[in-house]
mmCIF file of C-alpha atoms in Angstrom:
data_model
loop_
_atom_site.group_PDB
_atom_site.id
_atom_site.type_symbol
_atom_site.label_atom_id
_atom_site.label_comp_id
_atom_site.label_asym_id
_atom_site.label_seq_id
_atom_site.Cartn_x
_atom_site.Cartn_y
_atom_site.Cartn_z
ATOM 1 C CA UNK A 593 176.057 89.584 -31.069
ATOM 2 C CA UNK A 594 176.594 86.948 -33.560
ATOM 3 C CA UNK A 595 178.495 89.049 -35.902
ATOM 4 C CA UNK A 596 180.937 90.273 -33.130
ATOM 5 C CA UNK A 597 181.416 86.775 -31.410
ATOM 6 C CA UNK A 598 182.229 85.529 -35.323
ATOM 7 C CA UNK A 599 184.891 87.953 -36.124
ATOM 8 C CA UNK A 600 186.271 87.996 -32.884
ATOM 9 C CA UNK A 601 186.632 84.047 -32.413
ATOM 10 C CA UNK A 602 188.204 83.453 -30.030
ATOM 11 C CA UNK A 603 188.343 86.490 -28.293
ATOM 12 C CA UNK A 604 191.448 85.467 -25.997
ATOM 13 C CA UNK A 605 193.582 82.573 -25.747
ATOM 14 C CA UNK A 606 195.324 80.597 -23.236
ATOM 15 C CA UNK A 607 198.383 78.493 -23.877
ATOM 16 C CA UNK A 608 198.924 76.098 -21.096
ATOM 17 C CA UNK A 609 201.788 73.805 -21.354
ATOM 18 C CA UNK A 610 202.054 70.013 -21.054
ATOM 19 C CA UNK A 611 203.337 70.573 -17.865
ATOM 20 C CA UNK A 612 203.565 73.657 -15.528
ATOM 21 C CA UNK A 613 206.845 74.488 -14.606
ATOM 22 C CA UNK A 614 206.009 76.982 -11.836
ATOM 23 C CA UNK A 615 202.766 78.878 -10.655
ATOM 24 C CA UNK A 616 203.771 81.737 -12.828
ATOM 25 C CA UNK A 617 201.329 83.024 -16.053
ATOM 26 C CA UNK A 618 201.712 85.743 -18.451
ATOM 27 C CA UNK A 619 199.442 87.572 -19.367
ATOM 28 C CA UNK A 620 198.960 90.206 -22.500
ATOM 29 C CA UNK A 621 195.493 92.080 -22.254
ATOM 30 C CA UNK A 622 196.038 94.960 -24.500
ATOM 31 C CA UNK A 623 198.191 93.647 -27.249
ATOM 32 C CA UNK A 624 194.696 92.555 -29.568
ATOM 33 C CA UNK A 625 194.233 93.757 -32.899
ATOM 34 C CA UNK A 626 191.300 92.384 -34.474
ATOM 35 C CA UNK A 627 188.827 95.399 -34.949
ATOM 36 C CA UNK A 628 185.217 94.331 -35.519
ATOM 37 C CA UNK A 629 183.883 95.857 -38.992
ATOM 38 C CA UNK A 630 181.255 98.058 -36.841
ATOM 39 C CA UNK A 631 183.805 99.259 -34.673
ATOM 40 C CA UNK A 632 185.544 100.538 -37.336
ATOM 41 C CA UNK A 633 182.585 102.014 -38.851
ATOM 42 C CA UNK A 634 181.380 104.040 -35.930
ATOM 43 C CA UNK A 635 185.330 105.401 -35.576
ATOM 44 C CA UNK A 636 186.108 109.241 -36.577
ATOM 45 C CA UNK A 637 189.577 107.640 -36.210
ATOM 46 C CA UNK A 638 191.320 105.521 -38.776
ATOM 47 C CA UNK A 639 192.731 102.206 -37.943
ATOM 48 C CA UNK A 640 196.092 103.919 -37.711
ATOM 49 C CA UNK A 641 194.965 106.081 -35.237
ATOM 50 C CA UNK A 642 193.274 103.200 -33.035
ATOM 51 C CA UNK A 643 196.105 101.279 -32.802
ATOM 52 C CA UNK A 644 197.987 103.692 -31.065
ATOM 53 C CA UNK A 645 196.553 102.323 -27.786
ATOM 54 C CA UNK A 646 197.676 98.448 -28.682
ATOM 55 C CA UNK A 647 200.793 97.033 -26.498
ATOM 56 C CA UNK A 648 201.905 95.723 -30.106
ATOM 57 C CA UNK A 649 203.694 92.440 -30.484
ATOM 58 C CA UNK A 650 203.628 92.250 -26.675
ATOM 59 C CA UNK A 651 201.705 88.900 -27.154
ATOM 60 C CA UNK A 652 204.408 87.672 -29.621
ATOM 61 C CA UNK A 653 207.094 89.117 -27.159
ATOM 62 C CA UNK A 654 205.905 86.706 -24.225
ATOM 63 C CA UNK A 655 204.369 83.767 -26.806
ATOM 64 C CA UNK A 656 207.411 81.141 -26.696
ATOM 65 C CA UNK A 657 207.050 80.895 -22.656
ATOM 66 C CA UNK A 658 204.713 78.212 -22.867
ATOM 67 C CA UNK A 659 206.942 75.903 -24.430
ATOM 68 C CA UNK A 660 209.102 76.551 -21.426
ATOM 69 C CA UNK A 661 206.514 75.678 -18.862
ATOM 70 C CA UNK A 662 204.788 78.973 -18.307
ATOM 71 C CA UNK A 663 200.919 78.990 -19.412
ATOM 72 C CA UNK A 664 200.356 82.495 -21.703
ATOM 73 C CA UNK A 665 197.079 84.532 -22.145
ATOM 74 C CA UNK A 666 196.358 86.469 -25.224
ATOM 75 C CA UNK A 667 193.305 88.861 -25.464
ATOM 76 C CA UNK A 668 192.328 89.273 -29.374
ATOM 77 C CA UNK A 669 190.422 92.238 -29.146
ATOM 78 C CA UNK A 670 191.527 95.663 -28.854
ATOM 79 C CA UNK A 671 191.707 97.647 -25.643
ATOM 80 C CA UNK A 672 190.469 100.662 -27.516
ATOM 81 C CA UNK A 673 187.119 98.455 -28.263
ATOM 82 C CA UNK A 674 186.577 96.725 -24.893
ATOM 83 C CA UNK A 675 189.681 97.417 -21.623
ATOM 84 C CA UNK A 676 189.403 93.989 -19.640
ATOM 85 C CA UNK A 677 192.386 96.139 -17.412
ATOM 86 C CA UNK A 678 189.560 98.211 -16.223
ATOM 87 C CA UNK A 679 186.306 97.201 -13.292
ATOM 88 C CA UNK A 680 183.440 95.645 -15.560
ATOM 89 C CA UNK A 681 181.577 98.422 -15.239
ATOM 90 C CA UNK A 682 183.994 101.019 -15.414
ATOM 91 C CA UNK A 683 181.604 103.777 -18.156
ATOM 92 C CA UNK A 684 181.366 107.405 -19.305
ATOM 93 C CA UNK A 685 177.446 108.499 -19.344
ATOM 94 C CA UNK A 686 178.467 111.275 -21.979
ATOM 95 C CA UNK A 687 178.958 108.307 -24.522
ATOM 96 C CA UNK A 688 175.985 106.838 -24.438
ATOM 97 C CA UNK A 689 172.018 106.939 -25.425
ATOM 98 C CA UNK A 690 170.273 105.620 -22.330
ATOM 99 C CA UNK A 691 170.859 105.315 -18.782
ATOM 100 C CA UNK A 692 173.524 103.519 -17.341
ATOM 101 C CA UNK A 693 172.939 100.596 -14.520
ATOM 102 C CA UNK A 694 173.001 102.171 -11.398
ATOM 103 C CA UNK A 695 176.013 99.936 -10.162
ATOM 104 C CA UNK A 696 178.393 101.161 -12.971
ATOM 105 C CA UNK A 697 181.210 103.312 -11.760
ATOM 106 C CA UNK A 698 180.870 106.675 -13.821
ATOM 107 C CA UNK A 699 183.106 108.397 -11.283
ATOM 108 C CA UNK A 700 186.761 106.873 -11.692
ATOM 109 C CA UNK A 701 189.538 108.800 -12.746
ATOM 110 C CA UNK A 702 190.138 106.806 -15.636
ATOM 111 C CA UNK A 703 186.133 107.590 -16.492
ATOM 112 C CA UNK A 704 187.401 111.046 -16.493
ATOM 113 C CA UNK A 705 190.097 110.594 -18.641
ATOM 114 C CA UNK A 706 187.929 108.827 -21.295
ATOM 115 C CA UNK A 707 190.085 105.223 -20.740
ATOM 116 C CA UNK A 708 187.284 103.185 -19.005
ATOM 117 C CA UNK A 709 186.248 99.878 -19.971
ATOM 118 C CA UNK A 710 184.074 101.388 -22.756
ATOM 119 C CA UNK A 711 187.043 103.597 -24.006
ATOM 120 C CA UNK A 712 186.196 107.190 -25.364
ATOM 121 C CA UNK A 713 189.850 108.246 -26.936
ATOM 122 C CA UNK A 714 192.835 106.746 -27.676
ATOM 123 C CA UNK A 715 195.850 106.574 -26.075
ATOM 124 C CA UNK A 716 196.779 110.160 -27.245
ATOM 125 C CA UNK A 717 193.812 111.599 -26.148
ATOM 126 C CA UNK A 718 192.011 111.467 -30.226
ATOM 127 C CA UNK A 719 188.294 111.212 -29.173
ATOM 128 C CA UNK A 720 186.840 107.612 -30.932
ATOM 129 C CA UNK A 721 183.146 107.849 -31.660
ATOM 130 C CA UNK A 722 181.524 109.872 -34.143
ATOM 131 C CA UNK A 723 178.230 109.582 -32.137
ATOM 132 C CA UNK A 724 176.869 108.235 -28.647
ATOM 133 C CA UNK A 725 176.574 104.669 -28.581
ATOM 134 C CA UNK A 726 173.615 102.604 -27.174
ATOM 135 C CA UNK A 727 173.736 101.322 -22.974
ATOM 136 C CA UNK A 728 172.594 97.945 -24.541
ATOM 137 C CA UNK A 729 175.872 98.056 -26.822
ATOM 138 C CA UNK A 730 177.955 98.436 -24.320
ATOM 139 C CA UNK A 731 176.688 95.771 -21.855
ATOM 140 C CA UNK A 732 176.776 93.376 -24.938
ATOM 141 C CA UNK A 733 180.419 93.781 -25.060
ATOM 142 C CA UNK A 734 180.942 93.185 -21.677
ATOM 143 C CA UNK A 735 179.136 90.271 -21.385
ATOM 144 C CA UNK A 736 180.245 88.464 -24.458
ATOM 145 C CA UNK A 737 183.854 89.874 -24.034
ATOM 146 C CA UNK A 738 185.081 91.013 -20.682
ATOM 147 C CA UNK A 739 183.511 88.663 -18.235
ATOM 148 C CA UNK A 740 184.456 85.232 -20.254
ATOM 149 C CA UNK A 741 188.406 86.676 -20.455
ATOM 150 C CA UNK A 742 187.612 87.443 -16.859
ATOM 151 C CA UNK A 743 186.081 84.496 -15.912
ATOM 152 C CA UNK A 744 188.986 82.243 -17.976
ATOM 153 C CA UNK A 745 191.650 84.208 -15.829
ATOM 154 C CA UNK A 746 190.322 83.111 -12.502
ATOM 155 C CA UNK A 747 189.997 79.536 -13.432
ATOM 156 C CA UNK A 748 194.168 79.569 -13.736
ATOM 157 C CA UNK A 749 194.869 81.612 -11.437
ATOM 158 C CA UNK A 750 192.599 79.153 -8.850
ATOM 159 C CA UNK A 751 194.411 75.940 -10.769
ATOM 160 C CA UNK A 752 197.949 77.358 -10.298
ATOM 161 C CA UNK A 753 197.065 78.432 -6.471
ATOM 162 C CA UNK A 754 195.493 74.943 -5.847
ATOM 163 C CA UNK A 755 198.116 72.859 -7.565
ATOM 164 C CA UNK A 756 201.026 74.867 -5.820
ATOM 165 C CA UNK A 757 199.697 77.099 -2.783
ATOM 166 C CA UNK A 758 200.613 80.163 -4.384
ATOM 167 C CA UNK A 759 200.520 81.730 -7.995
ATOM 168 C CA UNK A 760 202.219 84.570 -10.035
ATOM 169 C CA UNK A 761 200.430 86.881 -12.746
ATOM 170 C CA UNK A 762 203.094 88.756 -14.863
ATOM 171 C CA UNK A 763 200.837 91.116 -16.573
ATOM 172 C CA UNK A 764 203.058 92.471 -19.526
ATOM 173 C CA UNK A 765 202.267 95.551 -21.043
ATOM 174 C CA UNK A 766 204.195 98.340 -23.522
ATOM 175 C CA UNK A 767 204.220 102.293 -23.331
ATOM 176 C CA UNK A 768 204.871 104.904 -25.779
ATOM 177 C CA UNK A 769 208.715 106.121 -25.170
ATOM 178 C CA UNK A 770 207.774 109.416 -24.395
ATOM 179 C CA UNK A 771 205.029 110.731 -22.292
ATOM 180 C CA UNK A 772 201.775 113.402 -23.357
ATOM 181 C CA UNK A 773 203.223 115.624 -20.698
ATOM 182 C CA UNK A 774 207.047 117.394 -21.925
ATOM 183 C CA UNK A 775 207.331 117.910 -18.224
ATOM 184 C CA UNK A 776 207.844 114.304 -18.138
ATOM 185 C CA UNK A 777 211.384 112.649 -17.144
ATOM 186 C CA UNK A 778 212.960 110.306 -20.154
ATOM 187 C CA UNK A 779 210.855 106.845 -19.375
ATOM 188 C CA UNK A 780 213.114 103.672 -18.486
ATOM 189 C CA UNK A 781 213.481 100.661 -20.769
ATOM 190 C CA UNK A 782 210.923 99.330 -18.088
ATOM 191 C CA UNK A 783 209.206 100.071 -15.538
ATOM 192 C CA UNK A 784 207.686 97.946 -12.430
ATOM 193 C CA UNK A 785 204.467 98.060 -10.859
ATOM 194 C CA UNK A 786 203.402 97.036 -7.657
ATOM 195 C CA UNK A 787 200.689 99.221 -6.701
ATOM 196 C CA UNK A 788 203.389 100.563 -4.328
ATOM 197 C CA UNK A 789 204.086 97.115 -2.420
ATOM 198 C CA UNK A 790 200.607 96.155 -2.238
ATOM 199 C CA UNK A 791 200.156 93.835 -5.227
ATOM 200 C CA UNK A 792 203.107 90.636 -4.309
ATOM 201 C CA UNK A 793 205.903 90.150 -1.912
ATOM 202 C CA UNK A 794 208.834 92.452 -2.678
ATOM 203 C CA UNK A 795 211.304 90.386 -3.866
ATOM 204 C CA UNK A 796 209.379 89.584 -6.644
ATOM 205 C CA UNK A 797 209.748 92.984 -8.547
ATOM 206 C CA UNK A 798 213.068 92.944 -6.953
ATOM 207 C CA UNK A 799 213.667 90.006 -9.210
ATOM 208 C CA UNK A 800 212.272 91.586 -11.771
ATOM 209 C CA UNK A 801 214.519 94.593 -11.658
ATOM 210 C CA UNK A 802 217.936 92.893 -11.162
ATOM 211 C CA UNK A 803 217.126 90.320 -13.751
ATOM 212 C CA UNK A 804 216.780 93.375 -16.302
ATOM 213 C CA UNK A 805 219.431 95.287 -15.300
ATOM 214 C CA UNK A 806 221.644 92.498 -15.387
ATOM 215 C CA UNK A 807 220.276 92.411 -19.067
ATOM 216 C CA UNK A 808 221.136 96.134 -19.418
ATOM 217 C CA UNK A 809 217.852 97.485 -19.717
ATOM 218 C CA UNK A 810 216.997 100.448 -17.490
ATOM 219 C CA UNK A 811 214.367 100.088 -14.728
ATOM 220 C CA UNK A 812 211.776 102.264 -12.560
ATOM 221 C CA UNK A 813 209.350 101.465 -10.543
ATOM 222 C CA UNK A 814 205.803 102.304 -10.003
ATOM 223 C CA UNK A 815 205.921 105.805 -11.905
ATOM 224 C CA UNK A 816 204.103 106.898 -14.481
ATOM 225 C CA UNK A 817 202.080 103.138 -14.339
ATOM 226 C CA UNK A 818 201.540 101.562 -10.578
ATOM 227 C CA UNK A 819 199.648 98.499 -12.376
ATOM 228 C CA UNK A 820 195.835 98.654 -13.314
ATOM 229 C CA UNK A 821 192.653 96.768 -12.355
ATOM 230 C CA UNK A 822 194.508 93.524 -13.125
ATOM 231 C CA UNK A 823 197.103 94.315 -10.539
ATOM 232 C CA UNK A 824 195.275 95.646 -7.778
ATOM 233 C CA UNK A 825 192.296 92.997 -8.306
ATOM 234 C CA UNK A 826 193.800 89.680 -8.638
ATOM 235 C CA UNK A 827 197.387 90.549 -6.164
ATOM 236 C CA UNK A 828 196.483 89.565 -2.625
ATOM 237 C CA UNK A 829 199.753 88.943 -1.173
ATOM 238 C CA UNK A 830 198.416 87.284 1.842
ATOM 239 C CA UNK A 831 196.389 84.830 -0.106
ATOM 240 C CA UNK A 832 199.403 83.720 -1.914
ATOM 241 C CA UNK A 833 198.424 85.630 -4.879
ATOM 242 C CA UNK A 834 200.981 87.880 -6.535
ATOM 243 C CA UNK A 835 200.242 90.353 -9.401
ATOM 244 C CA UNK A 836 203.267 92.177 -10.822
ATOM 245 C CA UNK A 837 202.936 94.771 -13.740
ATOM 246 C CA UNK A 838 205.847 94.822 -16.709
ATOM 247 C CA UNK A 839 205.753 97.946 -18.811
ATOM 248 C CA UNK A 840 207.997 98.097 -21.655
ATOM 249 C CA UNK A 841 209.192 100.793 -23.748
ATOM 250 C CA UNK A 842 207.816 100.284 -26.997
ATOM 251 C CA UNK A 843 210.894 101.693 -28.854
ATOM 252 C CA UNK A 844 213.449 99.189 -27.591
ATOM 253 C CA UNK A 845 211.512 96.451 -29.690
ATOM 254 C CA UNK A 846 209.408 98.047 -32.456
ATOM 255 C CA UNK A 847 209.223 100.848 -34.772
ATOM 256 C CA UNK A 848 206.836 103.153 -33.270
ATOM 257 C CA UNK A 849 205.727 105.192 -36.197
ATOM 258 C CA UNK A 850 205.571 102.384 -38.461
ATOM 259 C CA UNK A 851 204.764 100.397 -35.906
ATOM 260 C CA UNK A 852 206.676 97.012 -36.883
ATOM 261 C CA UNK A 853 209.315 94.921 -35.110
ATOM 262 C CA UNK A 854 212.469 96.419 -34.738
ATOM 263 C CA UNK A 855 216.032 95.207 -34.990
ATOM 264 C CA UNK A 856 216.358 93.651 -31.365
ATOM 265 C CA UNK A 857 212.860 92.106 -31.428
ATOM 266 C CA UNK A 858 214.132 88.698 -30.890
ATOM 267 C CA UNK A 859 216.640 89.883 -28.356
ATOM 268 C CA UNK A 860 213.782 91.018 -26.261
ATOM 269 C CA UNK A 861 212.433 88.075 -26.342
ATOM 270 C CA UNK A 862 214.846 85.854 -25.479
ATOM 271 C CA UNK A 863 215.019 88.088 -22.664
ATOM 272 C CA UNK A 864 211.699 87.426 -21.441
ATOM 273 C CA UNK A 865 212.699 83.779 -21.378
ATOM 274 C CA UNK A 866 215.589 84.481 -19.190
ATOM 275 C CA UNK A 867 213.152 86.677 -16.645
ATOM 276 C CA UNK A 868 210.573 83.794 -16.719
ATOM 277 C CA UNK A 869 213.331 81.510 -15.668
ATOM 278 C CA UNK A 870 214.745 84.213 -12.890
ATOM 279 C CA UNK A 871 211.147 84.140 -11.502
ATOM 280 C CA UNK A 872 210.867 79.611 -11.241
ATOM 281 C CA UNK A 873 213.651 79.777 -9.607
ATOM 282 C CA UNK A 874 212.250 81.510 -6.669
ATOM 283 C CA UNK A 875 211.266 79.261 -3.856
ATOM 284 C CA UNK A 876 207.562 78.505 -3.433
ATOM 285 C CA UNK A 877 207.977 78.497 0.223
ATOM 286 C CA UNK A 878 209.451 82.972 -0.153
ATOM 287 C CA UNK A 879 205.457 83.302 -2.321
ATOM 288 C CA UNK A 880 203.477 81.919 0.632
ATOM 289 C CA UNK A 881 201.182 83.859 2.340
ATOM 290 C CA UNK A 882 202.615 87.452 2.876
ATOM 291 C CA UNK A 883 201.451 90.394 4.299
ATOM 292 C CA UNK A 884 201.517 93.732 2.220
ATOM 293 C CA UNK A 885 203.394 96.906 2.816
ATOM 294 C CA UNK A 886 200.513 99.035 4.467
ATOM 295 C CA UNK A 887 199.990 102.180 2.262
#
């Protein structure tokens, strides 16, 4: 592992400002795009192709929050190489030489749709290995990779809970404008998830949504993405802990094809700023303990 952990130093990043303004942290897990050497080697894809599953520039979208009081998490590696928005063990046997541990989850739909924590295809479905890859290759990654960011997340999520009784994870995302199906309705500027009222008390995204509006961006709400492992794992509304999920269409701040920063780029995120303030100004005492919507 010493080659990986040297090209992928440091494999995330945490921002924390000199002072916290509220209990609220951003977070951008799939937005890395340092591909290790082997990776690329062991690719029928070309880096071009890869990228396609990168939230692009989200990092740089949400990056000037911490000078405004809001701590900011960047993961360095790509989702396509190692999905920390996935369980730890989340693993297709049909990639790999060797038997799996028998706690892994080979099972999940997103195993079946070759997007587990081990990915087997991009984001449009391309398939990524030439051959299998070794069990002992994969748990590598996981250990040196996923459990530290993992590990790192926890520790501010518990400092923010301790220091203020309750905490807020924005985890910011970005989605292709239009959707592998055609049957598909046109997707929103952005869209919400909550893991259908399970993940924070409403009127955070209800923040969220008239903030944007107001903004004149276009909003939806739990369709096509609820939120991912990040949401459902670390929102337990009754605890005090509230996980929201921002996706973003990618074309209202990038060039897709080319995929470089469009013409409102900065807009965007000066927007951000404005949402991150929306969100402090929401009483502590509304993010307390809260019970869920049941299901």
């Amino acid at each position: 592992m010493t080659q990986l952990e040297g090209e992928l130093s440091p494999p995330f990043e945490i921002v924390e400002p000199a002072a916290w303004r509220a209990p609220i942290i951003f977070n951008s897990p799939h937005s890395g795009s340092v591909y290790p050497h082997d990776f690329l080697n062991a690719s029928r894809i070309d880096l071009a192709a890869l990228r396609r599953s990168e939230d692009s520039f989200m990092d740089e979208l949400i990056e000037g929050l911490s000078e405004r009081g809001f701590p900011v998490i960047r993961v360095n590696f790509p989702r396509s190489y190692v999905d920390v928005n996935r369980e730890p063990y989340e693993l297709d046997p049909r990639m790999f030489t060797g038997r799996l541990p028998s706690f892994a989850n080979t099972r999940s739909m997103r195993v079946a749709g070759g997007l587990g924590t081990i990915p087997r295809v991009v984001g449009d479905g391309q398939e990524i290995y030439r051959e299998r890859l070794s069990v002992d290759d994969a748990l590598a990654r996981i250990e040196a990779l996923y459990k530290p960011y993992h590990r790192a997340l926890r520790r501010l999520i518990n400092k923010a809970h301790q220091a203020f009784g309750t905490v807020v994870l924005m985890d910011c995302h970005s989605m292709p404008s239009i959707g592998v199906s055609r049957d598909e309705p046109r997707r929103p500027d952005m869209v919400i998830g909550d893991r259908y009222g399970t993940s924070c008390a409403p009127l955070l995204p209800d923040m969220v949504e008239e903030t944007m509006r107001a903004l004149g961006y276009s909003v939806g709400r739990n369709k096509p993405y609820a939120g991912g492992f990040i949401t459902e794992h670390y929102g337990n509304p009754a605890s005090g802990l509230h996980t929201v999920q921002l996706e973003l269409n990618r074309a209202i701040y990038m060039d897709e094809r080319r995929r470089e920063r469009g013409p409102r780029f900065a807009q965007v995120a000066a927007d951000f700023a404005i949402l991150a303030d929306a969100l402090a100004a929401v009483p502590l005492g509304d993010l307390g303990p809260f019970q869920a919507a049941a299901e």
